[in-house]
Short mmCIF file of C-alpha atoms in Angstrom, two decimals:
data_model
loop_
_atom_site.label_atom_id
_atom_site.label_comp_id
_atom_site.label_asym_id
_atom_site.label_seq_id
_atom_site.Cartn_x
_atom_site.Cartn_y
_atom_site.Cartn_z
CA UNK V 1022 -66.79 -19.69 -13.05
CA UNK V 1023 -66.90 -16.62 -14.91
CA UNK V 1024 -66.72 -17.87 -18.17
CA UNK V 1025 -69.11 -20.72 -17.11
CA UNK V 1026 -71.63 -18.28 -16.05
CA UNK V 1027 -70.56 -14.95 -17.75
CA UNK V 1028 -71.16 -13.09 -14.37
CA UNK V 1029 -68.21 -11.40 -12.14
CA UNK V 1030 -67.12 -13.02 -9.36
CA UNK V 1031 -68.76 -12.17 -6.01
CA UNK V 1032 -65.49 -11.70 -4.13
CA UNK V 1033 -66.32 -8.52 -1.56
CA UNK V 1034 -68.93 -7.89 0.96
CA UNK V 1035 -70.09 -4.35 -0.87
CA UNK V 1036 -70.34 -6.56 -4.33
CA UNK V 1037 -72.71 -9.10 -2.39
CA UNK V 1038 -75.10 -5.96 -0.59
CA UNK V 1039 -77.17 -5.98 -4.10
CA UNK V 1040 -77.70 -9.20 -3.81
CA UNK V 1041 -80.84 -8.93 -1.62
CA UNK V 1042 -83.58 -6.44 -2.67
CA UNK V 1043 -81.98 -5.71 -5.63
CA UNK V 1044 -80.41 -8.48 -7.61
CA UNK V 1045 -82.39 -11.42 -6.01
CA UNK V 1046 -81.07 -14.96 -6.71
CA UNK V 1047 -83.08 -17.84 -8.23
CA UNK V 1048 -80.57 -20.30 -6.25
CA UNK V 1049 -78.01 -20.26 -4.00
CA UNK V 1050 -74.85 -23.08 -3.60
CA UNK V 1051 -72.53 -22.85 -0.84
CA UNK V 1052 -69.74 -25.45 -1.20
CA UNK V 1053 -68.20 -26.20 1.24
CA UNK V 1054 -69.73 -24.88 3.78
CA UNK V 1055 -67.60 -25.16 7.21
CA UNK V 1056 -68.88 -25.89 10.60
CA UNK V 1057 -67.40 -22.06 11.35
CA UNK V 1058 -69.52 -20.48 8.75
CA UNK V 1059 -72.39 -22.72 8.98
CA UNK V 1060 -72.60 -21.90 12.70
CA UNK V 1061 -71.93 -17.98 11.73
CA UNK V 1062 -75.01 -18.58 9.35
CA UNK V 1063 -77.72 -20.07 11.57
CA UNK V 1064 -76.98 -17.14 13.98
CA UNK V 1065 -77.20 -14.61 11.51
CA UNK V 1066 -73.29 -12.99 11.69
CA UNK V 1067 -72.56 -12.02 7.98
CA UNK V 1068 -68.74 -11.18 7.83
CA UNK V 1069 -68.20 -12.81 4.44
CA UNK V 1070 -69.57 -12.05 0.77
CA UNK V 1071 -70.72 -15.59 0.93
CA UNK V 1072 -72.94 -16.09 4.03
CA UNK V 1073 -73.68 -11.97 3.31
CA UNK V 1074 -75.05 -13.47 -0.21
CA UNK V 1075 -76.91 -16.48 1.62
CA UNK V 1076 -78.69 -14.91 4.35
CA UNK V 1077 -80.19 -12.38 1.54
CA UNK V 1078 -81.15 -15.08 -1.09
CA UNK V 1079 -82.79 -17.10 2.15
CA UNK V 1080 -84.71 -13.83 3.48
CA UNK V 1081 -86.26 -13.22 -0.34
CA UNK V 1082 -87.72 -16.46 0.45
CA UNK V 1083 -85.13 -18.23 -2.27
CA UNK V 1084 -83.49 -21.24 -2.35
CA UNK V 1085 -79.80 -22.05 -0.55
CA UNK V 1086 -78.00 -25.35 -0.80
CA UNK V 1087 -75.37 -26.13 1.42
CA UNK V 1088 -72.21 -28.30 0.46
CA UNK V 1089 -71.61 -29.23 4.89
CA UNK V 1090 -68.29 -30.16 4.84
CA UNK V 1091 -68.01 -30.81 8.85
CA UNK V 1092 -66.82 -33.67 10.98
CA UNK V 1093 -69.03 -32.17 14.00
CA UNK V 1094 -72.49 -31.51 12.11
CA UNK V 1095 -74.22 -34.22 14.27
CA UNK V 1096 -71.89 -32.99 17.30
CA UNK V 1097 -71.81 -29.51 18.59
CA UNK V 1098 -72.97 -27.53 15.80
CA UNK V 1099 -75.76 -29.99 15.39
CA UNK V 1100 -77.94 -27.26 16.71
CA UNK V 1101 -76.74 -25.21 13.90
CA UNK V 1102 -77.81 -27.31 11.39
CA UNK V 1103 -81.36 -27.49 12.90
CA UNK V 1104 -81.90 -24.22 12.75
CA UNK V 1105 -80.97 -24.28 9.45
CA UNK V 1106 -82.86 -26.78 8.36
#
């Protein structure tokens, strides 16, 4: 990925904090994106780099895509997904 994009790999919650106000994304992709961190993410409990990174790029008002990779998305976490949505 790094010599795809020629950026560092995000790989620690202090790399992501920039990521917000001051090294906004144009897009996010999150792939795959579990029913664990999907639910973390609709209720706003950043303890990854990833969903740290996604939850900024969504409150700048920025595009995220989610890869859902869950047997229960129209189950229990359906709610989750809602509020994504």
């Amino acid at each position: 990925m790094e010599e795809l994009t020629g950026f560092e790999v995000i790989d620690s919650i202090p790399k992501a904090e920039p990521l917000g106000p001051k090294t906004p994304l144009d897009c996010m992709v999150v792939a795959p994106l579990t029913g664990n961190s999907m639910s973390k993410l609709a209720n706003a409990q950043t303890d990854s780099p990833v969903l740290m990174a996604a939850k900024a790029t969504m409150r700048n008002s920025r595009p995220v895509v989610l890869g859902i990779s869950t047997n229960d998305a129209l189950g229990l976490n359906g709610v989750n997904l809602m509020r994504l949505m």
